[in-house]
JSON list of C-alpha atoms in Angstrom, two decimals:
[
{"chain": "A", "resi": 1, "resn": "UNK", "atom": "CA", "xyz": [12.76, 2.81, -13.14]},
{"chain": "A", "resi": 2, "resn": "UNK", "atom": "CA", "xyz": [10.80, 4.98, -15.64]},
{"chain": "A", "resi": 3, "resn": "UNK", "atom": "CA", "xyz": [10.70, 1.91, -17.90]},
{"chain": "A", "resi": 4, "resn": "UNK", "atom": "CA", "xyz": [9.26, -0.58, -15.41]},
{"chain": "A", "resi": 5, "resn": "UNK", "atom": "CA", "xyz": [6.33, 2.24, -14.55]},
{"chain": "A", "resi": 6, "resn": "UNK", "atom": "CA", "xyz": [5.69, 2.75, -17.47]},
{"chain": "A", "resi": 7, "resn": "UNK", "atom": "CA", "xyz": [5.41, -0.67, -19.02]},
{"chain": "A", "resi": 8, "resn": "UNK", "atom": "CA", "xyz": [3.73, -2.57, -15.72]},
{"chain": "A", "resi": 9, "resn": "UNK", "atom": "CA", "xyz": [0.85, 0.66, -16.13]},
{"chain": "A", "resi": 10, "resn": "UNK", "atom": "CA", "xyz": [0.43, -0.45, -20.02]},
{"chain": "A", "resi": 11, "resn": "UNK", "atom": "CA", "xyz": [0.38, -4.04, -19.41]},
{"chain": "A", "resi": 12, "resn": "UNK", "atom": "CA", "xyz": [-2.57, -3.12, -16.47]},
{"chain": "A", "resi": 13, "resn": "UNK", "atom": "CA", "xyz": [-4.30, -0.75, -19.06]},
{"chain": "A", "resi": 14, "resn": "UNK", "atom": "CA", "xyz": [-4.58, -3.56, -21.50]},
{"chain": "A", "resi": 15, "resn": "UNK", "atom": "CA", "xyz": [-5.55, -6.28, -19.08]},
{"chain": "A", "resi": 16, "resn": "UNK", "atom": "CA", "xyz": [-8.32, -3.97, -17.90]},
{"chain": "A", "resi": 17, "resn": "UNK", "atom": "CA", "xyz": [-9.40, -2.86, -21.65]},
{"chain": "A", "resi": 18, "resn": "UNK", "atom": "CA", "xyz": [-9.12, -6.33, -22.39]},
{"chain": "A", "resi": 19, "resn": "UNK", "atom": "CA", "xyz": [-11.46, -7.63, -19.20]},
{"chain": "A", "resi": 20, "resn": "UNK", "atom": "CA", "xyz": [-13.97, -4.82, -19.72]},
{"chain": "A", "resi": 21, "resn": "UNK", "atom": "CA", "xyz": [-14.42, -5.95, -23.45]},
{"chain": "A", "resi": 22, "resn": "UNK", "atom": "CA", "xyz": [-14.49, -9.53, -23.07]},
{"chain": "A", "resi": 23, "resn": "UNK", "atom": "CA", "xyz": [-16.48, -9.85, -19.74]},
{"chain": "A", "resi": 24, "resn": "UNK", "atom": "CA", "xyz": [-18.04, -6.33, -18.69]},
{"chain": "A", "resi": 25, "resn": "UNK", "atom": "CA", "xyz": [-20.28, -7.94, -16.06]},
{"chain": "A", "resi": 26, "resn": "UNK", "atom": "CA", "xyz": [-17.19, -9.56, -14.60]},
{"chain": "A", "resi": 27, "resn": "UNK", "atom": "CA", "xyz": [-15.00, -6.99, -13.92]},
{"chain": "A", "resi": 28, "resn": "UNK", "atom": "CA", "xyz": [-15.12, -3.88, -12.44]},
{"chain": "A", "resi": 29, "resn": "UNK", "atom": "CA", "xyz": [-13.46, -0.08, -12.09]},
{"chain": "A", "resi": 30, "resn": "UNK", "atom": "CA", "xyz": [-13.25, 1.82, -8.81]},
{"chain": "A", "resi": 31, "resn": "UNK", "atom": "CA", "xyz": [-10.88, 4.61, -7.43]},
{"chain": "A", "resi": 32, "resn": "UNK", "atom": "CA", "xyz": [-9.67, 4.30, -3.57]},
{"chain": "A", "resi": 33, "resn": "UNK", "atom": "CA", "xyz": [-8.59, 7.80, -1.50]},
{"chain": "A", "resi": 34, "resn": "UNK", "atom": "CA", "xyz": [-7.36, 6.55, 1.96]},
{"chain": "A", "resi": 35, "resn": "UNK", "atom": "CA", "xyz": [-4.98, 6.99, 5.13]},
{"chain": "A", "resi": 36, "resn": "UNK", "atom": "CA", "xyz": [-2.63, 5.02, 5.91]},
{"chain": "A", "resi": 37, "resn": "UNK", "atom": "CA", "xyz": [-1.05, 4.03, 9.52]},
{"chain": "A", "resi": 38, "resn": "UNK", "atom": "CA", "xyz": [2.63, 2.73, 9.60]},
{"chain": "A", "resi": 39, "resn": "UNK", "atom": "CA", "xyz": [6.01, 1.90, 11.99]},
{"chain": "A", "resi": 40, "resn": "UNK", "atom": "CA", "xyz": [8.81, 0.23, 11.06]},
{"chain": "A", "resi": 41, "resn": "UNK", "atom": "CA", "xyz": [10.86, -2.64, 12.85]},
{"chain": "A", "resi": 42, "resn": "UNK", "atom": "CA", "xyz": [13.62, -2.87, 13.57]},
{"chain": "A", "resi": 43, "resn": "UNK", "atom": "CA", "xyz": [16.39, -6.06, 13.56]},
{"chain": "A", "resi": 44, "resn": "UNK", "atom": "CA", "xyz": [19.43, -3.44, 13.50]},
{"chain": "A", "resi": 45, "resn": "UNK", "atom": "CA", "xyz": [20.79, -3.57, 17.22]},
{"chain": "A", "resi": 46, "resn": "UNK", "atom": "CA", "xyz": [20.70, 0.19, 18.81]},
{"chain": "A", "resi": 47, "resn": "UNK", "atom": "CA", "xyz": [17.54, 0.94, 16.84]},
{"chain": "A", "resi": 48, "resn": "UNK", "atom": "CA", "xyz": [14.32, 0.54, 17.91]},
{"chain": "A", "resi": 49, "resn": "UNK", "atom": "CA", "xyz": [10.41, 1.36, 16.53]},
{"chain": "A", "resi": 50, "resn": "UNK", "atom": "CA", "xyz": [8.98, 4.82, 17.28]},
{"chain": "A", "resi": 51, "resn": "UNK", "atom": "CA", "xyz": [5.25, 4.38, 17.22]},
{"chain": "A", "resi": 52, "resn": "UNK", "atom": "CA", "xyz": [3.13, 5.46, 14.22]},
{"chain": "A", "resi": 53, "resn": "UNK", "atom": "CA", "xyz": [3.07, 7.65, 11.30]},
{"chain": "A", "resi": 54, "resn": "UNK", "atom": "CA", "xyz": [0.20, 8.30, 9.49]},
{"chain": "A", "resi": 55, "resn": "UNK", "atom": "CA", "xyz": [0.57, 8.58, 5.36]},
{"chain": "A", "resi": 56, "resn": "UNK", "atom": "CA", "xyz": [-2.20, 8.66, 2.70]},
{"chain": "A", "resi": 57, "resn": "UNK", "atom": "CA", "xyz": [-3.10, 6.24, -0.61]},
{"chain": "A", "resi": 58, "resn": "UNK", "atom": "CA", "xyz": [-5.00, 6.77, -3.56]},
{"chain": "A", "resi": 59, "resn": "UNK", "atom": "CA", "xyz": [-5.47, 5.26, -6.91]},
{"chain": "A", "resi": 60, "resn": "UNK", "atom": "CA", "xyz": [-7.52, 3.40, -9.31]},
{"chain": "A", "resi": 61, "resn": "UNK", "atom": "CA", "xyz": [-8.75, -0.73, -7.87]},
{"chain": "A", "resi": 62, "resn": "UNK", "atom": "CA", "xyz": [-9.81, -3.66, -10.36]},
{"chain": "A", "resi": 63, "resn": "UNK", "atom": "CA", "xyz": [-11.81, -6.62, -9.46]},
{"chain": "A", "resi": 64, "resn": "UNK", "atom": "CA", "xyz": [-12.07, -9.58, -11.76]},
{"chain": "A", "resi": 65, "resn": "UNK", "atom": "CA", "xyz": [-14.44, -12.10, -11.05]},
{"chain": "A", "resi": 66, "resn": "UNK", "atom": "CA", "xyz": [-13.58, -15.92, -11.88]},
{"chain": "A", "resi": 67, "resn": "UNK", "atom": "CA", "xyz": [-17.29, -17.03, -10.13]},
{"chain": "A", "resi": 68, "resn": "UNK", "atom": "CA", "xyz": [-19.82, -15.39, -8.54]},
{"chain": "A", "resi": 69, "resn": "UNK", "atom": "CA", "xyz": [-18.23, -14.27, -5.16]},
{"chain": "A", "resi": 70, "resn": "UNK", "atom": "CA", "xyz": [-14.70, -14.81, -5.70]},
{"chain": "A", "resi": 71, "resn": "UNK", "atom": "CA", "xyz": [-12.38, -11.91, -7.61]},
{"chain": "A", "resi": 72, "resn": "UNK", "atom": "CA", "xyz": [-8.71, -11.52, -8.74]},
{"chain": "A", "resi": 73, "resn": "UNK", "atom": "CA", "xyz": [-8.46, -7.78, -7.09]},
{"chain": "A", "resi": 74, "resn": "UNK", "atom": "CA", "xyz": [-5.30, -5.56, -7.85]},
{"chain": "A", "resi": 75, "resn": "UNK", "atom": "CA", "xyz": [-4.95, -1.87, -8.17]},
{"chain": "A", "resi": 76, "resn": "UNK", "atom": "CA", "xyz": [-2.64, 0.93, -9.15]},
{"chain": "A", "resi": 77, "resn": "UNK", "atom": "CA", "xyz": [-2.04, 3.01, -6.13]},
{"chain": "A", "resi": 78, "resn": "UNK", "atom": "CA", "xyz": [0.32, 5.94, -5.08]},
{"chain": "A", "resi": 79, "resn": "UNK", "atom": "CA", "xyz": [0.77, 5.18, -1.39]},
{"chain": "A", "resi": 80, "resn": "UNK", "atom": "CA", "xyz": [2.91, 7.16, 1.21]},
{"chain": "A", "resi": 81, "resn": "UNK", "atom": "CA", "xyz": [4.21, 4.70, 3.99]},
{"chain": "A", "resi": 82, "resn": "UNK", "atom": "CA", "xyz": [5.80, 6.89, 6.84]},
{"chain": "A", "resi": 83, "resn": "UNK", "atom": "CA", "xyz": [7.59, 5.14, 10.12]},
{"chain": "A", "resi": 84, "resn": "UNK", "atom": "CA", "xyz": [9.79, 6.61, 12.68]},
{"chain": "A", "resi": 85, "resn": "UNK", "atom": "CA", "xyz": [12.77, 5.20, 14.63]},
{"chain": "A", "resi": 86, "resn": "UNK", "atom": "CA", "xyz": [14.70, 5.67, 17.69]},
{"chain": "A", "resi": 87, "resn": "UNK", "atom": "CA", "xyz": [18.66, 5.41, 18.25]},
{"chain": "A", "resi": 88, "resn": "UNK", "atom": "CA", "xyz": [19.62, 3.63, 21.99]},
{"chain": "A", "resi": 89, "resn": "UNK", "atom": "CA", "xyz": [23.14, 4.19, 20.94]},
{"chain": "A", "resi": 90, "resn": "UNK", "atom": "CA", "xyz": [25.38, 6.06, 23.71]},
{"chain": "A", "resi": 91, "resn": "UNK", "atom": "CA", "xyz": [26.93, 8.57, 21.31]},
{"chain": "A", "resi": 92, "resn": "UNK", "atom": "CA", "xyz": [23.31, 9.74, 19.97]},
{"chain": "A", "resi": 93, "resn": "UNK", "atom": "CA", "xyz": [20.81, 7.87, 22.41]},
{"chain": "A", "resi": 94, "resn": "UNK", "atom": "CA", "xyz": [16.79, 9.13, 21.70]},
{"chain": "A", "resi": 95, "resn": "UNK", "atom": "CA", "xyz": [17.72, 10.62, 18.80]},
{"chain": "A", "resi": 96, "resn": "UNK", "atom": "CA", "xyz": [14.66, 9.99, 15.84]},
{"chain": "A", "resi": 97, "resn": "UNK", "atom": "CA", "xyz": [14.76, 9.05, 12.51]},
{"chain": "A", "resi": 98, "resn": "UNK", "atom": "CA", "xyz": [11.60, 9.71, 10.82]},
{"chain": "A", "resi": 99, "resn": "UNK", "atom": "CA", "xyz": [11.27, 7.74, 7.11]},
{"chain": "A", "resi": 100, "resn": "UNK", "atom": "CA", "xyz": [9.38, 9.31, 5.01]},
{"chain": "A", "resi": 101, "resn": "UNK", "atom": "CA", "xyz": [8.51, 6.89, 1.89]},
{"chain": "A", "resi": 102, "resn": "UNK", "atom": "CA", "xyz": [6.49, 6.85, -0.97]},
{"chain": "A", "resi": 103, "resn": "UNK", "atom": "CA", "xyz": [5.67, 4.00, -3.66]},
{"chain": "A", "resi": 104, "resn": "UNK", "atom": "CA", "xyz": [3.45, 2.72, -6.70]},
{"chain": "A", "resi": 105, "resn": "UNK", "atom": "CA", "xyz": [1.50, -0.27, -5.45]},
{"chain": "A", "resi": 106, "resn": "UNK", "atom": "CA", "xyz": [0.20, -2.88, -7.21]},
{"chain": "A", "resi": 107, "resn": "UNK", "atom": "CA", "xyz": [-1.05, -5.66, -4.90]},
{"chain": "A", "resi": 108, "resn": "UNK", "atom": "CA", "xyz": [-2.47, -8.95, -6.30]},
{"chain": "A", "resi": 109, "resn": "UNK", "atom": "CA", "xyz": [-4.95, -10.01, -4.15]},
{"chain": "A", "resi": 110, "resn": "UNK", "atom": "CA", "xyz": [-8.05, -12.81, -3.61]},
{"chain": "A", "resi": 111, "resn": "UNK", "atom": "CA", "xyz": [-11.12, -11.43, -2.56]},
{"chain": "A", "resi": 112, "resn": "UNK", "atom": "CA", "xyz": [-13.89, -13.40, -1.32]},
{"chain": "A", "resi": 113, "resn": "UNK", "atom": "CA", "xyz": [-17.35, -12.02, -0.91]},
{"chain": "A", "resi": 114, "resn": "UNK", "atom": "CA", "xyz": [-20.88, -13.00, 0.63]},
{"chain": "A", "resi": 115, "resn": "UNK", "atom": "CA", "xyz": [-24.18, -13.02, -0.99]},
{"chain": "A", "resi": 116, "resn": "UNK", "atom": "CA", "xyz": [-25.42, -9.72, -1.75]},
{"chain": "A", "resi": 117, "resn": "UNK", "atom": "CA", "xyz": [-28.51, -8.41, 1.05]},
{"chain": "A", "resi": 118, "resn": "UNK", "atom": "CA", "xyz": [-30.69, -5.62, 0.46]},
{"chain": "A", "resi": 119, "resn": "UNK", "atom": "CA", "xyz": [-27.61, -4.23, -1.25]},
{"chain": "A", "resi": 120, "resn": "UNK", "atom": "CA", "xyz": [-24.84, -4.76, 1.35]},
{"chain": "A", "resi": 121, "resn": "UNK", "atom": "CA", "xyz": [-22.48, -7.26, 1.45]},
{"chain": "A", "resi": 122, "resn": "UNK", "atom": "CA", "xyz": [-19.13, -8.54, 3.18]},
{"chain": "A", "resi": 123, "resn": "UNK", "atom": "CA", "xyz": [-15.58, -9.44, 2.26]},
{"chain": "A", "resi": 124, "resn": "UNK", "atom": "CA", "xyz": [-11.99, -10.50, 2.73]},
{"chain": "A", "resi": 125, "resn": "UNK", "atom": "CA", "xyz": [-8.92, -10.86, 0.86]},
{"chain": "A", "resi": 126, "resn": "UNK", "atom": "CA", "xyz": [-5.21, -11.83, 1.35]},
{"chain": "A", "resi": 127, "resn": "UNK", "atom": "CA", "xyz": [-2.38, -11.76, -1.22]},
{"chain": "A", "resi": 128, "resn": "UNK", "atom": "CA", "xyz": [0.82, -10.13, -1.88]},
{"chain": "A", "resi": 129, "resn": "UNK", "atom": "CA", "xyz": [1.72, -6.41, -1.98]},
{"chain": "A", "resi": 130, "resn": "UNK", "atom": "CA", "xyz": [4.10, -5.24, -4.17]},
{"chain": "A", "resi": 131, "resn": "UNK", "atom": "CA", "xyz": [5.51, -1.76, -4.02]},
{"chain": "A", "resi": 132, "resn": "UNK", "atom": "CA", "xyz": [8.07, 0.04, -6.03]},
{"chain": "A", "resi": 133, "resn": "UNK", "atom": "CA", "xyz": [9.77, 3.27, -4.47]},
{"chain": "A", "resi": 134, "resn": "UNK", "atom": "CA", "xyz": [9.17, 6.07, -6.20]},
{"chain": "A", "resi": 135, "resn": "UNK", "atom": "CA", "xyz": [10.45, 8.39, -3.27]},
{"chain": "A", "resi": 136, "resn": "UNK", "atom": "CA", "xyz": [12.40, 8.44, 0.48]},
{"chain": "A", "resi": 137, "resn": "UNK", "atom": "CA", "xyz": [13.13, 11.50, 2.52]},
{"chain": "A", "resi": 138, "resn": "UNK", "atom": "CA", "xyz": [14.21, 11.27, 6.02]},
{"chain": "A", "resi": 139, "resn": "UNK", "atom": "CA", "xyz": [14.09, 13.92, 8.78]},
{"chain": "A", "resi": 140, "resn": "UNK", "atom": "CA", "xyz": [16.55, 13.10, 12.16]},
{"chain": "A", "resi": 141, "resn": "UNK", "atom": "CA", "xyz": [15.96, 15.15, 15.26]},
{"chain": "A", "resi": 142, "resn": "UNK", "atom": "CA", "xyz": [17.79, 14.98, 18.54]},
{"chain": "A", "resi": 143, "resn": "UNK", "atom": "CA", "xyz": [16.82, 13.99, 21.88]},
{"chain": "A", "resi": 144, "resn": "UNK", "atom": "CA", "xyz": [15.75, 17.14, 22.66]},
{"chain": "A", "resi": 145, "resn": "UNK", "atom": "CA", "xyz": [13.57, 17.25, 19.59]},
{"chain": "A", "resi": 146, "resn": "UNK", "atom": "CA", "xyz": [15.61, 20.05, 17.89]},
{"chain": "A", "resi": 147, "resn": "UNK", "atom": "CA", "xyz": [16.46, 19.41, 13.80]},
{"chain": "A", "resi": 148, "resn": "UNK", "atom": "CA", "xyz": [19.58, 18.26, 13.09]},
{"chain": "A", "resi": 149, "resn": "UNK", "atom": "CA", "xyz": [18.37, 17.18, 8.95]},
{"chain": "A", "resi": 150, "resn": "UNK", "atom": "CA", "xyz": [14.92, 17.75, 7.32]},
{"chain": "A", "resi": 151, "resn": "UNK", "atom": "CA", "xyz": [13.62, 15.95, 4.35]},
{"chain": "A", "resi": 152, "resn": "UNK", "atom": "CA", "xyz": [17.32, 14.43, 3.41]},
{"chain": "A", "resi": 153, "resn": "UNK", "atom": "CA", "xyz": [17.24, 12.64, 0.14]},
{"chain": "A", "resi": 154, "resn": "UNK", "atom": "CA", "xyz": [17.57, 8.73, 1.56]},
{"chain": "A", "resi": 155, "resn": "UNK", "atom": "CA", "xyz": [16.92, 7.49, -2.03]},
{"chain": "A", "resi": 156, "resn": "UNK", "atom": "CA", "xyz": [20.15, 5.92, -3.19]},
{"chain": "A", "resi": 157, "resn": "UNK", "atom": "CA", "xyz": [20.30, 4.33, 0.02]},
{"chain": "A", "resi": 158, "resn": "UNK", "atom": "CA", "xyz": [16.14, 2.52, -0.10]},
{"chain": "A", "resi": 159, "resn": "UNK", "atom": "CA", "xyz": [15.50, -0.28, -1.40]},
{"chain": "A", "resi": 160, "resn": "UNK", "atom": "CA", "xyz": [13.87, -0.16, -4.84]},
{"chain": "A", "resi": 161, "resn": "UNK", "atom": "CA", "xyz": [11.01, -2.86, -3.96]},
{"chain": "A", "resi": 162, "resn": "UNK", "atom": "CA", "xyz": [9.26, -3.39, -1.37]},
{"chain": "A", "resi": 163, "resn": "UNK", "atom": "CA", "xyz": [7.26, -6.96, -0.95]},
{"chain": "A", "resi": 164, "resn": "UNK", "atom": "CA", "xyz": [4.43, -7.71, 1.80]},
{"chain": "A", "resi": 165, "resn": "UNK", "atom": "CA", "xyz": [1.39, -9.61, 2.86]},
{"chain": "A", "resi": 166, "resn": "UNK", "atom": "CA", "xyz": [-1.51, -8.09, 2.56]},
{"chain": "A", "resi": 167, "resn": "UNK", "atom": "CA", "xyz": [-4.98, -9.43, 4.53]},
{"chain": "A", "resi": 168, "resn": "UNK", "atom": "CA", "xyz": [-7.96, -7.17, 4.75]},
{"chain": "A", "resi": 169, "resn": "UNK", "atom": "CA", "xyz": [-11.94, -7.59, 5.39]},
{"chain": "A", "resi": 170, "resn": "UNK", "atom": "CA", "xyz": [-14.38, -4.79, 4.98]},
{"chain": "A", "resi": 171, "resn": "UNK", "atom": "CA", "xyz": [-18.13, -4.17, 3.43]},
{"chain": "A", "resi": 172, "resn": "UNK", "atom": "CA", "xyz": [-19.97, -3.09, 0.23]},
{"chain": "A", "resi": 173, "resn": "UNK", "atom": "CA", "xyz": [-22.67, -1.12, 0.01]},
{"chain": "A", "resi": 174, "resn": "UNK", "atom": "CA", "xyz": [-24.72, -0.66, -3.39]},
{"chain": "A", "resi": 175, "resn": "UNK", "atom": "CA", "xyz": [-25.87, 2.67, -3.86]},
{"chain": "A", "resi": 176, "resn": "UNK", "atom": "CA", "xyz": [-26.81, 2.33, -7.69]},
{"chain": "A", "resi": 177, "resn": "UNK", "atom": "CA", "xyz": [-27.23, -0.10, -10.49]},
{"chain": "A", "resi": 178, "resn": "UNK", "atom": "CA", "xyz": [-23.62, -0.10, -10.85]},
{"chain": "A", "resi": 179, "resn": "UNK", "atom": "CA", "xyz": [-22.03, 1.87, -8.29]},
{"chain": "A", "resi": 180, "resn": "UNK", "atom": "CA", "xyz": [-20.98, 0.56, -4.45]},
{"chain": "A", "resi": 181, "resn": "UNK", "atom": "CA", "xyz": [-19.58, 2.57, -1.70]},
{"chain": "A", "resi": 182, "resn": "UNK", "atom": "CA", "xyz": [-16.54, 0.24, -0.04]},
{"chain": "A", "resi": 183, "resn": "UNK", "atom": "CA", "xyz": [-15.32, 0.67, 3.52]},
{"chain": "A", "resi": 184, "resn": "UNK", "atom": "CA", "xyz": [-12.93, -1.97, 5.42]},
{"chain": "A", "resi": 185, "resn": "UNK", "atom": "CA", "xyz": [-9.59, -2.51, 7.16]},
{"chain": "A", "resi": 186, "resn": "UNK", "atom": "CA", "xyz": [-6.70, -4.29, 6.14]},
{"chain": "A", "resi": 187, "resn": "UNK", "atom": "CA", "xyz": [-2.80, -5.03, 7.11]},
{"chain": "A", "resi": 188, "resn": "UNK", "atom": "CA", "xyz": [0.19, -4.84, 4.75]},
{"chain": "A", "resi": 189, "resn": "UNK", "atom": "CA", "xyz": [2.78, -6.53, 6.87]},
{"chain": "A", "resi": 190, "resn": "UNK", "atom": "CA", "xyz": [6.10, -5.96, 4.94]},
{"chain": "A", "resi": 191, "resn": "UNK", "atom": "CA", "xyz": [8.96, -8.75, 4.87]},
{"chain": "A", "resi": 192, "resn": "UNK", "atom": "CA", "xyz": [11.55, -7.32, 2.49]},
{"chain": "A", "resi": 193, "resn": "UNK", "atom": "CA", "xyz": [14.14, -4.76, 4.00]},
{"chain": "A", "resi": 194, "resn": "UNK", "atom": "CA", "xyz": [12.95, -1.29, 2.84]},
{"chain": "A", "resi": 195, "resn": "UNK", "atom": "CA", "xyz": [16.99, 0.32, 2.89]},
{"chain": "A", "resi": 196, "resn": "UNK", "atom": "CA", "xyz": [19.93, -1.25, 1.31]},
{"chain": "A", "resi": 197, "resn": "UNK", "atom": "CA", "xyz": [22.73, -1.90, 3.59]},
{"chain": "A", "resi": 198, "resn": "UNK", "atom": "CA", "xyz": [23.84, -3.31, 6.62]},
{"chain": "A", "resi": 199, "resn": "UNK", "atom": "CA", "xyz": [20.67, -4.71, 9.67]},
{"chain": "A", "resi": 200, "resn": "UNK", "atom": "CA", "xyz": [17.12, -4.76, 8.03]},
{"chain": "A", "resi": 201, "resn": "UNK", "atom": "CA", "xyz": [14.37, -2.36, 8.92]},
{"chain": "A", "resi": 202, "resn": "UNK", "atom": "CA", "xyz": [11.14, -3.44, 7.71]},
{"chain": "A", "resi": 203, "resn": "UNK", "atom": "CA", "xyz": [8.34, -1.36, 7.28]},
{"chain": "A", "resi": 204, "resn": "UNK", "atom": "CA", "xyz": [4.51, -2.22, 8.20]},
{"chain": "A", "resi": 205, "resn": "UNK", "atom": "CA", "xyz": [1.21, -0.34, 7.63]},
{"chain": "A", "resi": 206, "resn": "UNK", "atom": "CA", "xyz": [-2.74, -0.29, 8.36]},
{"chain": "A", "resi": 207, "resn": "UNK", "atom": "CA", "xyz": [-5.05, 1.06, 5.82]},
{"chain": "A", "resi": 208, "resn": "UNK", "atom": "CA", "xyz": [-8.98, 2.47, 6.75]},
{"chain": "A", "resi": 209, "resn": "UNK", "atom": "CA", "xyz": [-9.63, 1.30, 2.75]},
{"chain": "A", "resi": 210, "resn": "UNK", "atom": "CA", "xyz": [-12.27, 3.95, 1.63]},
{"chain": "A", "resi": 211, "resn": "UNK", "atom": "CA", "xyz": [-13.63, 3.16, -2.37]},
{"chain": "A", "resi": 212, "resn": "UNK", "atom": "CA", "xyz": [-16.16, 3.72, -5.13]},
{"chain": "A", "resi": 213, "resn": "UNK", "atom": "CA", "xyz": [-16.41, 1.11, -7.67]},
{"chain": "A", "resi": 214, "resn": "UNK", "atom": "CA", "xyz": [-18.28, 2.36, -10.82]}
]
């Protein structure tokens, strides 16, 4: 796992190096700090979704521009994605799993923008999210809400990627000759099962996207 980190985080270190050098108008830096808001379905029979769990993102975003308002956007993020469930089972009805997972991100995304005016502008984008586990803890409580585990290591039994489709919209403010202040909403609906195993449990999230591009 070390391995793959390591070399996808060279590869995007050179593509950005690369970009910057070749076409510094065309691509730009920013770093993203952000909640997240997740659940979890559920296609295992006795198991059901538990409402929401809030997590947090941050890392470092890159946009590369192909014309003037459309990008290739990706971005190197260490994102917690949290989701509780509930068991309907006789011998251990309402008791609650709570998933507690964490993952490098690197979506690859297009991003479509309007003209710039008087310095703010709109967008969307929609592409594929692509998460590798880096993490997985679990807490169970009973019915009762008492602790029967806290922050058991689930690792061995998570899946080690995690694939979804991402769709988001938001706005860009410019605050400088270079620098924008981004704020926007967007959906990263998983599709792969996040355990390994028996019945699939896929995990979902909502991020309020907060950025600085430099």
């Amino acid at each position: 796992m070390k391995k793959i980190l390591t070399s996808t985080f060279l590869i995007l270190t050179t593509f950005f190096v690369f970009a910057q050098e070749e076409t510094p108008s065309q691509f730009r830096l920013g770093l993203t700090a952000h909640p997240t808001f997740a659940w979890i379905k559920s296609d295992i029979q006795g198991i059901k979704s538990n409402g929401l769990r809030a997590g947090f993102s941050y890392g470092v975003l890159g946009d590369f521009y192909f014309a003037e308002n459309y990008a290739f956007s990706t971005a190197l993020k260490l994102t917690t994605i949290n989701g509780q469930t509930e068991s309907e089972l006789v011998a251990n009805a309402g008791e609650q799993q709570t998933y507690k997972l964490q993952y490098i991100e690197i979506p690859l995304k297009l991003k479509l923008s309007t003209n710039e005016s008087n310095g703010l502008k709109f967008f969307g984008e929609f592409g594929l999210g692509n998460g590798f586990n880096v993490r997985a803890k679990q807490d169970i409580k009973s019915a009762n809400n008492s602790t029967i585990e806290s922050d058991k290591d689930i690792y061995s039994e998570t899946a080690f990627y995690r694939a979804s489709l991402v769709i988001g919209a938001g706005a860009e403010f410019k605050v400088g000759e270079k620098t924008s202040i981004v704020g926007g909403l967007s959906l990263d609906n998983g599709f792969t099962d996040i355990k390994s195993g028996s019945g699939t449990l896929k995990s979902s999230y909502l991020g309020l996207n907060l950025a600085v591009f430099f």
